[in-house]
Amino acid sequence: MKRIACFALLLIVMSCTNSPKVKEEAGDWLQGGDPTEITCWGIGDIELEDSYDVLVDKAGLKNVKQDSLFKEGTFERIVTRVWPDTEKEIIVHWKEEKAPLATIEMLEVSHPSSVYHFTNGIKIGSSLKDLIKENGSVEFSFYGFGWDHGGTLKDFNSGKLSGNLPCFEGVLALPEEASKDAGSAEVMGDKQIKSSHPFFSRFDPHLVNIKIKSVG
């Protein structure tokens, strides 16, 4: 009799867990992960394998906005902004140039108050010194500042970040006051700059953009 009673109780619990109301209230617990974590397969609840329809299912149509990305006045690709203009914003870059949108090229975050982070703590606002530390103190390179690709991370030089986060791309920006310094010319323009450059001992750049791309 006790076994029958326990089995009946188990069925009731499973039934409640699978109900839409309980799923809605349980939220991220049923999603199975940290809703603010960045990994090499996704950002929060949005994954690199998702289609546009899946984004709508996850975020709701009112939280999904279509947009176009232009570079130097030329159309580059369609993007979708999930939870646009909020600290939860994720920008989805598609491989397709028109609907149906089914293949994600990369995911991006750049909101100044973005809630997302890697498990090692790297997030929007992390400093160059933070990146050097997480790279195992191995020198790495990025493009000089002051042009279209300014501050874009280039090569982690086989440091820890190369192995731990092979999907990670990002953009650094100088503090505002750095541009007024006479030495800033040395770290400007279309050239590769080393993280060990002496200029950064006085002005510590910070991360303003994070992208992840599929590495499989």
Coordinates of N, CA and C in Angstrom, one line a residue:
M1 N 0.8 -1.2 0.0 CA 0.0 0.0 0.0 C 0.9 1.3 0.0
K2 N 2.0 1.2 0.8 CA 2.8 2.4 0.8 C 3.5 2.7 -0.5
R3 N 3.8 1.5 -1.2 CA 4.4 1.7 -2.6 C 3.5 2.4 -3.5
I4 N 2.2 2.0 -3.5 CA 1.2 2.5 -4.3 C 1.0 4.0 -4.0
A5 N 1.0 4.4 -2.8 CA 0.8 5.8 -2.4 C 2.0 6.6 -2.8
C6 N 3.2 6.1 -2.7 CA 4.4 6.8 -3.1 C 4.4 7.0 -4.7
F7 N 4.0 6.0 -5.4 CA 3.9 6.1 -6.9 C 2.9 7.1 -7.3
A8 N 1.8 7.1 -6.6 CA 0.7 8.1 -6.9 C 1.2 9.5 -6.7
L9 N 2.0 9.7 -5.5 CA 2.5 11.0 -5.2 C 3.5 11.5 -6.3
L10 N 4.3 10.5 -6.8 CA 5.3 10.8 -7.8 C 4.7 11.3 -9.1
L11 N 3.6 10.6 -9.4 CA 2.8 11.0 -10.6 C 2.3 12.4 -10.5
I12 N 1.8 12.8 -9.3 CA 1.2 14.1 -9.1 C 2.3 15.2 -9.2
V13 N 3.5 14.9 -8.6 CA 4.6 15.8 -8.7 C 5.1 16.1 -10.1
M14 N 5.2 14.9 -10.9 CA 5.6 15.1 -12.3 C 4.6 15.8 -13.1
S15 N 3.3 15.6 -12.8 CA 2.3 16.3 -13.6 C 2.3 17.8 -13.3
C16 N 2.6 18.2 -12.0 CA 2.7 19.6 -11.7 C 3.9 20.2 -12.3
T17 N 5.0 19.5 -12.3 CA 6.2 20.1 -12.9 C 6.1 20.3 -14.4
N18 N 5.3 19.5 -15.1 CA 5.2 19.6 -16.5 C 4.1 20.6 -16.9
S19 N 3.3 21.1 -16.0 CA 2.3 22.1 -16.3 C 2.8 23.4 -16.7
P20 N 2.2 24.1 -17.7 CA 2.7 25.4 -18.1 C 2.9 26.4 -17.0
K21 N 2.0 26.4 -16.1 CA 2.0 27.4 -15.0 C 3.3 27.2 -14.1
V22 N 3.6 25.9 -13.8 CA 4.7 25.7 -13.0 C 6.0 26.0 -13.7
K23 N 6.0 25.7 -15.0 CA 7.2 26.0 -15.8 C 7.5 27.5 -15.9
E24 N 6.4 28.2 -16.0 CA 6.5 29.7 -16.1 C 7.1 30.2 -14.8
E25 N 6.6 29.7 -13.7 CA 7.0 30.2 -12.4 C 8.4 29.7 -12.0
A26 N 8.8 28.5 -12.5 CA 10.1 28.0 -12.2 C 11.2 28.7 -13.0
G27 N 10.8 29.1 -14.2 CA 11.7 30.0 -15.0 C 13.0 29.3 -15.3
D28 N 14.1 29.9 -14.9 CA 15.4 29.5 -15.3 C 15.8 28.2 -14.7
W29 N 15.2 27.8 -13.6 CA 15.6 26.5 -13.0 C 15.3 25.3 -14.0
L30 N 14.2 25.4 -14.7 CA 13.8 24.4 -15.7 C 14.6 24.6 -17.0
Q31 N 15.2 25.7 -17.2 CA 16.1 25.9 -18.4 C 17.4 25.2 -18.2
G32 N 17.7 24.9 -17.0 CA 18.9 24.1 -16.7 C 20.2 24.8 -16.7
G33 N 20.3 26.1 -16.4 CA 21.6 26.8 -16.4 C 21.4 28.2 -15.9
D34 N 22.6 28.8 -15.7 CA 22.6 30.2 -15.3 C 22.1 31.1 -16.4
P35 N 21.1 31.9 -16.2 CA 20.5 32.7 -17.3 C 21.4 33.9 -17.6
T36 N 22.5 34.1 -16.9 CA 23.5 35.2 -17.2 C 24.8 34.7 -17.7
E37 N 25.0 33.4 -17.9 CA 26.3 32.9 -18.2 C 26.6 32.8 -19.7
I38 N 27.8 33.2 -20.1 CA 28.2 33.1 -21.5 C 29.1 31.8 -21.6
T39 N 28.7 31.0 -22.6 CA 29.5 29.8 -22.9 C 29.8 29.7 -24.4
C40 N 30.5 28.7 -24.8 CA 30.8 28.5 -26.2 C 29.6 27.9 -27.0
W41 N 28.5 27.7 -26.3 CA 27.3 27.3 -27.1 C 26.1 28.2 -26.9
G42 N 26.3 29.3 -26.2 CA 25.2 30.3 -26.1 C 25.5 31.4 -25.0
I43 N 24.5 32.3 -25.0 CA 24.5 33.4 -24.0 C 23.2 33.3 -23.3
G44 N 23.3 33.0 -21.9 CA 22.0 32.8 -21.2 C 21.2 31.7 -21.8
D45 N 19.9 32.0 -22.0 CA 19.0 31.1 -22.6 C 19.0 31.0 -24.1
I46 N 19.8 31.8 -24.8 CA 19.9 31.8 -26.2 C 21.1 31.1 -26.7
E47 N 20.9 30.1 -27.5 CA 22.0 29.2 -28.0 C 22.3 29.4 -29.5
L48 N 23.5 29.0 -29.8 CA 24.0 29.2 -31.2 C 23.2 28.3 -32.2
E49 N 22.6 27.3 -31.7 CA 21.8 26.4 -32.6 C 20.4 26.8 -32.7
D50 N 19.9 27.9 -32.1 CA 18.6 28.3 -32.2 C 18.2 28.9 -33.6
S51 N 17.0 28.8 -34.0 CA 16.5 29.5 -35.1 C 15.7 30.7 -34.7
Y52 N 15.2 31.5 -35.6 CA 14.4 32.7 -35.3 C 13.2 32.3 -34.6
D53 N 12.5 31.2 -35.0 CA 11.3 30.8 -34.4 C 11.5 30.4 -32.9
V54 N 12.7 29.7 -32.7 CA 13.0 29.3 -31.3 C 13.2 30.6 -30.4
L55 N 13.9 31.6 -31.0 CA 14.1 32.9 -30.2 C 12.8 33.4 -29.8
V56 N 11.8 33.4 -30.7 CA 10.5 34.0 -30.4 C 9.8 33.1 -29.3
D57 N 10.0 31.8 -29.4 CA 9.4 30.9 -28.4 C 10.0 31.2 -27.0
K58 N 11.3 31.5 -27.0 CA 12.0 31.7 -25.7 C 11.8 33.1 -25.1
A59 N 11.8 34.1 -25.9 CA 11.8 35.5 -25.4 C 10.4 36.1 -25.6
G60 N 9.6 35.6 -26.5 CA 8.3 36.3 -26.8 C 8.5 37.3 -27.9
L61 N 7.5 37.3 -28.8 CA 7.6 38.2 -30.0 C 7.8 39.6 -29.6
K62 N 7.3 40.1 -28.5 CA 7.4 41.6 -28.2 C 8.9 41.9 -27.8
N63 N 9.7 40.8 -27.4 CA 11.1 41.0 -27.0 C 12.1 40.7 -28.1
V64 N 11.6 40.6 -29.3 CA 12.5 40.3 -30.5 C 12.3 41.3 -31.5
K65 N 13.4 42.0 -32.0 CA 13.3 43.1 -32.9 C 14.3 42.8 -34.1
Q66 N 13.8 42.9 -35.3 CA 14.6 42.7 -36.5 C 15.4 44.0 -36.8
D67 N 16.6 43.8 -37.3 CA 17.4 45.0 -37.7 C 18.4 44.6 -38.8
S68 N 19.0 45.6 -39.3 CA 20.1 45.3 -40.4 C 21.4 45.9 -39.9
L69 N 22.5 45.2 -40.2 CA 23.8 45.7 -39.9 C 24.5 46.2 -41.1
F70 N 24.9 47.5 -41.0 CA 25.7 48.1 -42.1 C 27.1 48.4 -41.6
K71 N 28.0 48.3 -42.5 CA 29.4 48.7 -42.3 C 29.9 49.5 -43.4
E72 N 30.4 50.7 -43.1 CA 30.8 51.7 -44.1 C 29.7 52.0 -45.1
G73 N 28.5 52.0 -44.7 CA 27.4 52.3 -45.5 C 26.9 51.2 -46.4
T74 N 27.5 50.0 -46.2 CA 27.1 48.8 -47.0 C 26.4 47.8 -46.2
F75 N 25.3 47.2 -46.6 CA 24.5 46.2 -45.9 C 25.4 45.0 -45.7
E76 N 25.5 44.5 -44.5 CA 26.3 43.3 -44.2 C 25.5 42.1 -43.9
R77 N 24.5 42.2 -43.0 CA 23.7 41.1 -42.6 C 22.5 41.5 -41.8
I78 N 21.5 40.6 -41.7 CA 20.4 40.8 -40.8 C 20.8 40.4 -39.4
V79 N 20.3 41.2 -38.4 CA 20.5 40.8 -37.0 C 19.2 40.9 -36.3
T80 N 19.1 40.1 -35.2 CA 17.9 40.2 -34.4 C 18.3 40.6 -33.0
R81 N 17.7 41.5 -32.4 CA 18.0 42.0 -31.1 C 16.9 41.4 -30.1
V82 N 17.4 40.6 -29.2 CA 16.6 39.9 -28.2 C 16.6 40.7 -26.9
W83 N 15.5 41.1 -26.4 CA 15.4 42.0 -25.2 C 16.1 43.3 -25.5
P84 N 15.8 43.9 -26.6 CA 16.5 45.1 -27.1 C 16.5 46.3 -26.1
D85 N 17.6 47.0 -26.1 CA 17.8 48.2 -25.2 C 17.6 47.9 -23.8
T86 N 17.9 46.7 -23.3 CA 17.9 46.4 -21.9 C 19.2 45.8 -21.5
E87 N 19.5 45.6 -20.2 CA 20.7 44.9 -19.8 C 20.8 43.5 -20.2
K88 N 19.6 42.9 -20.6 CA 19.6 41.5 -21.1 C 19.8 41.4 -22.6
E89 N 20.0 42.5 -23.3 CA 20.1 42.5 -24.8 C 21.1 41.5 -25.3
I90 N 20.7 40.7 -26.3 CA 21.6 39.8 -27.0 C 21.4 40.1 -28.5
I91 N 22.4 40.3 -29.3 CA 22.3 40.6 -30.7 C 22.7 39.3 -31.4
V92 N 21.7 38.8 -32.2 CA 21.9 37.6 -33.0 C 22.3 37.9 -34.4
H93 N 23.4 37.4 -34.9 CA 23.8 37.6 -36.3 C 23.5 36.4 -37.1
W94 N 22.8 36.5 -38.2 CA 22.4 35.4 -39.0 C 23.3 35.2 -40.2
K95 N 23.4 33.9 -40.6 CA 24.1 33.6 -41.9 C 23.2 33.9 -43.1
E96 N 21.9 33.7 -42.9 CA 21.0 34.0 -44.0 C 20.8 35.5 -44.2
E97 N 20.5 35.9 -45.4 CA 20.3 37.3 -45.7 C 18.8 37.7 -45.8
K98 N 18.0 36.6 -45.7 CA 16.5 36.9 -45.7 C 15.9 35.7 -45.0
A99 N 14.6 35.8 -44.6 CA 13.8 34.8 -44.0 C 13.7 33.6 -44.9
P100 N 13.6 32.4 -44.4 CA 13.6 32.0 -43.0 C 15.0 32.1 -42.4
L101 N 15.1 32.6 -41.2 CA 16.4 32.7 -40.5 C 16.6 31.5 -39.6
A102 N 17.5 30.7 -39.9 CA 17.7 29.4 -39.2 C 19.1 29.1 -38.7
T103 N 20.1 29.9 -39.2 CA 21.5 29.6 -38.8 C 22.2 30.8 -38.2
I104 N 22.5 30.7 -37.0 CA 23.2 31.8 -36.3 C 24.7 31.8 -36.6
E105 N 25.2 33.0 -37.0 CA 26.6 33.2 -37.3 C 27.4 33.4 -36.0
M106 N 26.8 34.3 -35.1 CA 27.4 34.6 -33.8 C 26.4 35.3 -32.9
L107 N 26.7 35.3 -31.6 CA 25.9 36.1 -30.7 C 26.8 37.2 -30.1
E108 N 26.2 38.3 -29.7 CA 26.9 39.5 -29.3 C 26.2 40.2 -28.2
V109 N 27.0 40.7 -27.2 CA 26.5 41.6 -26.2 C 27.4 42.8 -26.1
S110 N 26.7 44.0 -25.9 CA 27.5 45.2 -25.9 C 26.8 46.3 -25.0
H111 N 25.7 46.0 -24.4 CA 25.0 46.9 -23.5 C 26.0 47.3 -22.3
P112 N 26.2 48.5 -22.0 CA 27.1 48.9 -20.9 C 26.8 48.2 -19.6
S113 N 25.5 47.9 -19.4 CA 25.1 47.3 -18.1 C 24.8 45.8 -18.3
S114 N 25.3 45.2 -19.3 CA 25.0 43.8 -19.6 C 25.2 42.9 -18.4
V115 N 24.2 42.0 -18.2 CA 24.2 41.1 -17.1 C 25.1 39.8 -17.4
Y116 N 25.5 39.6 -18.6 CA 26.1 38.4 -19.0 C 27.6 38.3 -18.7
H117 N 28.1 37.1 -18.4 CA 29.5 36.9 -18.0 C 30.0 35.5 -18.3
F118 N 31.3 35.3 -18.5 CA 31.8 34.0 -18.5 C 32.1 33.5 -17.1
T119 N 32.3 32.2 -16.9 CA 32.5 31.7 -15.6 C 33.7 32.2 -14.9
N120 N 34.7 32.6 -15.7 CA 35.9 33.2 -15.2 C 35.8 34.7 -14.8
G121 N 34.6 35.2 -15.0 CA 34.3 36.6 -14.6 C 34.4 37.6 -15.7
I122 N 34.9 37.3 -16.8 CA 35.0 38.3 -17.9 C 33.6 38.7 -18.4
K123 N 33.5 40.0 -18.5 CA 32.2 40.6 -18.9 C 32.4 41.9 -19.5
I124 N 31.3 42.6 -20.0 CA 31.4 43.9 -20.4 C 31.9 44.8 -19.3
G125 N 33.0 45.6 -19.5 CA 33.6 46.4 -18.5 C 34.8 45.8 -17.9
S126 N 35.1 44.5 -18.2 CA 36.4 43.9 -17.7 C 37.6 44.7 -18.4
S127 N 38.6 44.8 -17.6 CA 39.8 45.6 -18.1 C 40.8 44.8 -18.8
L128 N 41.7 45.4 -19.5 CA 42.8 44.7 -20.1 C 43.6 43.9 -19.1
K129 N 43.8 44.5 -17.9 CA 44.5 43.7 -16.9 C 43.8 42.4 -16.5
D130 N 42.4 42.5 -16.5 CA 41.6 41.3 -16.2 C 41.9 40.2 -17.3
L131 N 41.9 40.6 -18.6 CA 42.1 39.7 -19.7 C 43.5 39.1 -19.6
I132 N 44.5 39.9 -19.3 CA 45.9 39.4 -19.2 C 46.0 38.4 -18.1
K133 N 45.3 38.6 -17.0 CA 45.3 37.7 -15.9 C 44.7 36.4 -16.3
E134 N 43.5 36.4 -16.9 CA 42.8 35.2 -17.3 C 43.5 34.5 -18.5
N135 N 44.4 35.2 -19.2 CA 45.1 34.5 -20.2 C 46.4 33.9 -19.7
G136 N 46.5 33.8 -18.4 CA 47.7 33.2 -17.7 C 48.9 34.1 -17.8
S137 N 48.7 35.4 -17.8 CA 49.7 36.4 -17.9 C 50.5 36.3 -19.3
V138 N 49.9 35.7 -20.2 CA 50.5 35.6 -21.6 C 50.2 36.8 -22.4
E139 N 51.1 37.4 -23.0 CA 50.9 38.6 -23.9 C 50.0 38.2 -25.0
F140 N 49.1 39.1 -25.4 CA 48.2 38.9 -26.6 C 48.1 40.2 -27.4
S141 N 47.4 40.1 -28.5 CA 47.4 41.3 -29.4 C 46.0 41.7 -29.8
F142 N 45.8 42.9 -30.2 CA 44.6 43.4 -30.7 C 44.9 44.6 -31.6
Y143 N 43.8 45.0 -32.4 CA 44.1 46.1 -33.3 C 44.1 47.5 -32.6
G144 N 44.9 48.4 -33.2 CA 45.0 49.7 -32.6 C 43.6 50.4 -32.6
F145 N 43.5 51.5 -31.8 CA 42.2 52.2 -31.6 C 42.0 53.2 -32.7
G146 N 40.8 53.8 -32.8 CA 40.5 54.9 -33.6 C 40.1 54.7 -35.0
W147 N 39.6 53.4 -35.3 CA 39.1 53.1 -36.7 C 38.0 52.1 -36.6
D148 N 37.5 51.6 -37.7 CA 36.3 50.7 -37.7 C 36.5 49.5 -36.8
H149 N 37.7 48.9 -36.9 CA 38.0 47.6 -36.2 C 38.9 47.9 -34.9
G150 N 38.9 49.2 -34.5 CA 39.7 49.6 -33.4 C 39.4 48.8 -32.1
G151 N 40.5 48.3 -31.4 CA 40.4 47.6 -30.2 C 39.9 46.1 -30.3
T152 N 39.7 45.6 -31.5 CA 39.3 44.2 -31.7 C 40.4 43.2 -31.3
L153 N 40.0 42.3 -30.4 CA 40.9 41.3 -30.0 C 41.4 40.5 -31.2
K154 N 42.7 40.2 -31.3 CA 43.2 39.5 -32.5 C 43.7 38.1 -32.2
D155 N 44.6 38.0 -31.2 CA 45.2 36.7 -30.9 C 45.7 36.6 -29.5
F156 N 45.2 35.5 -28.8 CA 45.5 35.3 -27.4 C 46.9 34.5 -27.3
N157 N 47.5 34.3 -28.4 CA 48.9 33.8 -28.4 C 49.1 32.5 -27.6
S158 N 48.1 31.6 -27.8 CA 48.2 30.2 -27.1 C 48.1 30.4 -25.6
G159 N 47.6 31.5 -25.1 CA 47.4 31.6 -23.6 C 46.2 30.8 -23.2
K160 N 45.8 31.0 -21.9 CA 44.7 30.2 -21.3 C 43.4 30.5 -22.0
L161 N 43.2 31.7 -22.5 CA 41.9 32.1 -23.1 C 41.8 31.4 -24.5
S162 N 42.9 31.1 -25.1 CA 42.8 30.4 -26.4 C 42.2 29.0 -26.2
G163 N 42.6 28.3 -25.2 CA 42.1 27.0 -24.9 C 40.8 26.9 -24.2
N164 N 40.6 27.8 -23.2 CA 39.4 27.8 -22.4 C 38.2 28.4 -23.1
L165 N 38.4 29.5 -23.9 CA 37.3 30.1 -24.6 C 37.7 30.4 -26.1
P166 N 37.8 29.3 -26.8 CA 38.1 29.5 -28.3 C 37.1 30.2 -29.1
C167 N 35.9 30.3 -28.5 CA 34.8 31.0 -29.2 C 34.7 32.5 -29.0
F168 N 35.6 33.0 -28.1 CA 35.5 34.3 -27.6 C 36.1 35.3 -28.5
E169 N 35.4 36.4 -28.9 CA 35.9 37.5 -29.6 C 35.4 38.8 -28.8
G170 N 36.1 39.9 -29.0 CA 35.7 41.1 -28.3 C 36.4 42.3 -28.8
V171 N 35.9 43.4 -28.2 CA 36.5 44.8 -28.6 C 36.8 45.5 -27.3
L172 N 38.0 46.1 -27.3 CA 38.4 47.0 -26.2 C 38.2 48.4 -26.5
A173 N 38.0 49.3 -25.5 CA 38.0 50.7 -25.7 C 38.9 51.4 -24.7
L174 N 39.5 52.5 -25.1 CA 40.3 53.3 -24.2 C 39.5 54.1 -23.3
P175 N 39.9 54.4 -22.1 CA 39.3 55.4 -21.2 C 39.2 56.8 -22.0
E176 N 38.2 57.6 -21.7 CA 38.0 58.8 -22.5 C 39.3 59.7 -22.4
E177 N 39.9 59.8 -21.2 CA 41.0 60.7 -21.0 C 42.2 60.3 -21.7
A178 N 42.3 59.0 -22.2 CA 43.5 58.5 -22.8 C 43.8 59.2 -24.2
S179 N 42.7 59.6 -24.9 CA 42.8 60.2 -26.2 C 43.5 61.5 -26.1
K180 N 43.5 62.2 -25.0 CA 44.1 63.5 -24.8 C 45.6 63.4 -24.5
D181 N 46.1 62.2 -24.3 CA 47.5 62.0 -23.9 C 48.3 62.0 -25.2
A182 N 49.5 62.6 -25.1 CA 50.4 62.7 -26.3 C 50.8 61.3 -26.8
G183 N 50.9 60.3 -25.9 CA 51.4 59.0 -26.2 C 50.3 58.1 -26.9
S184 N 49.1 58.6 -27.0 CA 48.0 57.8 -27.5 C 48.2 57.4 -29.0
A185 N 49.0 58.3 -29.7 CA 49.2 58.0 -31.1 C 49.9 56.7 -31.4
E186 N 50.6 56.2 -30.4 CA 51.3 54.9 -30.5 C 50.4 53.7 -30.6
V187 N 49.2 53.9 -30.1 CA 48.3 52.7 -30.0 C 47.0 52.9 -30.9
M188 N 47.2 53.9 -31.8 CA 46.1 54.2 -32.7 C 46.3 53.6 -34.1
G189 N 45.2 53.3 -34.9 CA 45.3 53.0 -36.3 C 45.3 51.5 -36.6
D190 N 45.3 51.2 -37.9 CA 45.2 49.9 -38.4 C 46.6 49.1 -38.3
K191 N 46.8 48.6 -37.1 CA 48.0 47.9 -36.8 C 47.8 47.0 -35.5
Q192 N 48.6 46.0 -35.3 CA 48.4 45.2 -34.1 C 49.2 45.8 -33.0
I193 N 48.6 45.8 -31.8 CA 49.1 46.3 -30.6 C 49.3 45.2 -29.6
K194 N 50.4 45.2 -28.9 CA 50.6 44.2 -27.8 C 50.0 44.6 -26.5
S195 N 49.4 43.7 -25.7 CA 48.8 44.0 -24.4 C 49.9 44.5 -23.5
S196 N 51.1 44.3 -23.7 CA 52.2 44.7 -22.8 C 52.7 46.2 -23.2
H197 N 52.1 46.8 -24.1 CA 52.5 48.2 -24.5 C 52.6 49.1 -23.2
P198 N 53.6 49.9 -23.0 CA 53.8 50.7 -21.8 C 52.6 51.7 -21.6
F199 N 51.9 52.1 -22.7 CA 50.8 53.1 -22.6 C 49.7 52.5 -21.7
F200 N 49.6 51.2 -21.7 CA 48.5 50.6 -20.9 C 48.8 50.5 -19.4
S201 N 50.0 50.9 -19.0 CA 50.3 50.9 -17.6 C 49.7 52.2 -17.0
R202 N 49.4 53.2 -17.9 CA 48.7 54.4 -17.4 C 47.3 54.5 -17.7
F203 N 46.8 53.8 -18.8 CA 45.4 53.9 -19.3 C 45.0 52.4 -19.6
D204 N 44.1 51.9 -18.8 CA 43.7 50.5 -18.9 C 42.4 50.4 -19.7
P205 N 42.5 49.9 -21.0 CA 41.3 49.7 -21.8 C 40.3 48.7 -21.1
H206 N 39.0 48.8 -21.5 CA 38.0 47.9 -21.0 C 37.2 47.3 -22.1
L207 N 36.6 46.2 -21.8 CA 35.9 45.4 -22.8 C 34.5 46.1 -23.0
V208 N 34.2 46.4 -24.3 CA 32.9 47.0 -24.6 C 32.0 46.2 -25.5
N209 N 32.6 45.0 -25.9 CA 31.8 44.2 -26.8 C 32.3 42.7 -26.7
I210 N 31.4 41.8 -26.6 CA 31.7 40.4 -26.5 C 30.9 39.6 -27.6
K211 N 31.6 38.8 -28.3 CA 31.0 37.9 -29.3 C 31.4 36.5 -29.1
I212 N 30.5 35.5 -29.4 CA 30.9 34.1 -29.4 C 30.4 33.5 -30.7
K213 N 31.3 32.7 -31.3 CA 31.0 32.0 -32.5 C 31.2 30.5 -32.4
S214 N 30.6 29.8 -33.2 CA 30.7 28.3 -33.1 C 32.1 27.9 -33.4
V215 N 32.7 27.0 -32.7 CA 34.0 26.5 -33.0 C 34.0 25.0 -33.4
G216 N 32.7 24.5 -33.5 CA 32.6 23.1 -33.9 C 32.6 22.9 -35.4

